[in-house]
Amino acid sequence: MELRDYQWEVIGPALEGKNIIIWLPTGTGKTRAALYVAMRHLEMQSNAKVAMIVNKVHLVHQHYSKEFQPHLKDKFKIIPISGDSETKCFFANFVKDSDIVICTAQILYNALQSDSEEKHVELTDFTLLIIDECHHTQKDAIYNKLMEVYLQKKFTGHRKLPQILGLTASPGTGGASTFEKAVDHILMICANLDTWRIMSPQISIKDLEAKVKQPIKQYDLVPERDKDPFGDKLKELMTTIHQYLGEHEFNTDFGTQMYEQKVVEMEKHGAETVDRRKRTCAMHLRKYNDALFLHDTVRMKDAYDFLEEFYILEKFVKDSRDETDVFLYRLFNGNSNELLELSSNIEYENPKLKRLEEILEKHFQSSSNSRGLIFTCTRQSTTYLLQWINSNESLKGLNIKAAILTGAGSNQSKHMTQNEQKDVIQKFRKGFLNLLISTSVAEEGFDIPECNIVVRYGLMTNEISMVQARGRARAEDSCYSFLAKSGGRESQREMTNESLEDLMNQAIKYVQNIPEREYQEKIKHLQRESLTERMMKQAKEESKKKFSASDVQMDCRNCPAAVAYGSDIRVVEGTHHVNINPEFK
């Protein structure tokens, strides 16, 4: 197995048995470096057992089929175990019979907590834990729950603890905006992972730079629409709903995440107080807000189609004669013709789409081998962007073969299965597709071929997302475009992210240079603090007033009818809540 100089440099301490975090950019072979550490660990240590821990199901099969199985199948027994495989029911048996286990963090955590002989394992059954995307080891994330088990054992005198190897492209700043707070965040991740050092190339930096091609970054900022009659009409209807509720002072920041949070709170309050009128209006306001999001992202027609589909489905499913339902249906139906007419006026079409069209024309005209990736915020917008690309006359001659790539599970739009995701990526790799339109799911984890154009389309995310999305533009002379409204919050956030990335780099370098004794004292202090805080939190949870299961009544979301009681519910694997009452409808 061949490694590059920078890979040899970063794994050095891990080969000596030390706990480290490997910090390398996307596409530079973090997994391959970890694979070599796992191989040497199994060769050199008696009774060794390795667990590769991931935070997403698809990564179990990806790491197994792309890295571990091809390189180590002749030497070691490797088993992939995830939530969608039956092997999880006999987790302990498979761990006992295997050298390397690749599994989700949740599966391992469930096995640690399980009383079942077939499932239960101890953390000390493993001698090496490799934690993929380890920057997620913080707060209440599943990685951190796993590491808390490790730290509890450490502070109660267990000596045979597994070696820890973390992998990340971007630890982030944890929301910090000062150097001191950014250092605290990096130290906290190191403490959570019991890390001896964060390793990044120091001597072989030139070798890394030769491998990583930095894309040309451009800000593609477009002015707002001069006039927005369609958006104004949607806002007018939202105002009418607020007035129907008797609210004459309300948040008018329509079409923003802040407004969405307010509406979610309103819906929750309506449900808690059995105020059906408020809860139903809040649900409809949220749909109008989603339509404004779409209006800002894709075509006016798409926003209209989204709303129309919602009202057709609502009418069909509910067929309600309730006063509030009747008011809301009539409000939309009475204005739908005007909305449809406004949505057809190309004079007021989304200027971001015109700029996106120009970017795609430039990059797909110049090369028949172009590969592109467009990141957008929601599953809905991936669907509508694909429709726009497929129906765009200017793009039809460019041989663009586009598809969407989204995550699993959604209550708003259709999700992709794991097999569908694999199929799309396979077609992209083989050239049957050359443009993916994706949510944040493609930022980390997926083994996606290098692209020569990556567009972040109107996104407002953190510095980790920015760094990882940019890491997808790895082809020669590649371009990373940030496309948004000029002077909007999205472009301001992207500029802030650049500053936060610099802050993260400074904080990591500072932590790497802390004298070892001082560093170890800081880490131990943070670990003790974290465990104490966790114990206090657990005690507080346990002291909360508990109700007997039969006294807890669950009401229908759409009406105040009781549909279940707490005694009907069973918890499976500490995660899934299942109603076992056969009378449940």
mmCIF file of C-alpha atoms in Angstrom, residues 10 80 102 181 184 196 212 217 245 263 299 304 328 350 368 383 410 425-426 429 475 502 505:
data_model
loop_
_atom_site.group_PDB
_atom_site.id
_atom_site.type_symbol
_atom_site.label_atom_id
_atom_site.label_comp_id
_atom_site.label_asym_id
_atom_site.label_seq_id
_atom_site.Cartn_x
_atom_site.Cartn_y
_atom_site.Cartn_z
ATOM 1 C CA VAL A 10 0.579 12.649 9.878
ATOM 2 C CA PRO A 80 -19.807 -3.844 7.598
ATOM 3 C CA ILE A 102 -17.200 -0.837 10.096
ATOM 4 C CA LYS A 181 -13.074 31.000 21.873
ATOM 5 C CA ASP A 184 -11.369 26.642 23.356
ATOM 6 C CA TRP A 196 -2.483 13.580 22.059
ATOM 7 C CA VAL A 212 -4.540 19.611 -3.480
ATOM 8 C CA LYS A 217 -13.087 31.381 -6.067
ATOM 9 C CA LEU A 245 -55.928 35.398 13.789
ATOM 10 C CA VAL A 263 -44.206 30.116 12.831
ATOM 11 C CA ARG A 299 -38.674 30.171 -10.649
ATOM 12 C CA TYR A 304 -46.743 28.615 -7.349
ATOM 13 C CA LEU A 328 -57.583 29.262 4.165
ATOM 14 C CA ASN A 350 -35.236 35.248 -10.566
ATOM 15 C CA SER A 368 -16.848 18.004 -22.861
ATOM 16 C CA THR A 383 -36.053 19.106 -7.723
ATOM 17 C CA SER A 410 -38.067 14.003 5.021
ATOM 18 C CA ILE A 425 -22.790 8.673 -7.693
ATOM 19 C CA GLN A 426 -21.815 5.618 -9.763
ATOM 20 C CA ARG A 429 -18.237 8.642 -11.724
ATOM 21 C CA ALA A 475 -9.895 19.218 -10.843
ATOM 22 C CA ASP A 502 -8.566 31.732 8.938
ATOM 23 C CA ASN A 505 -6.380 27.606 11.058
#
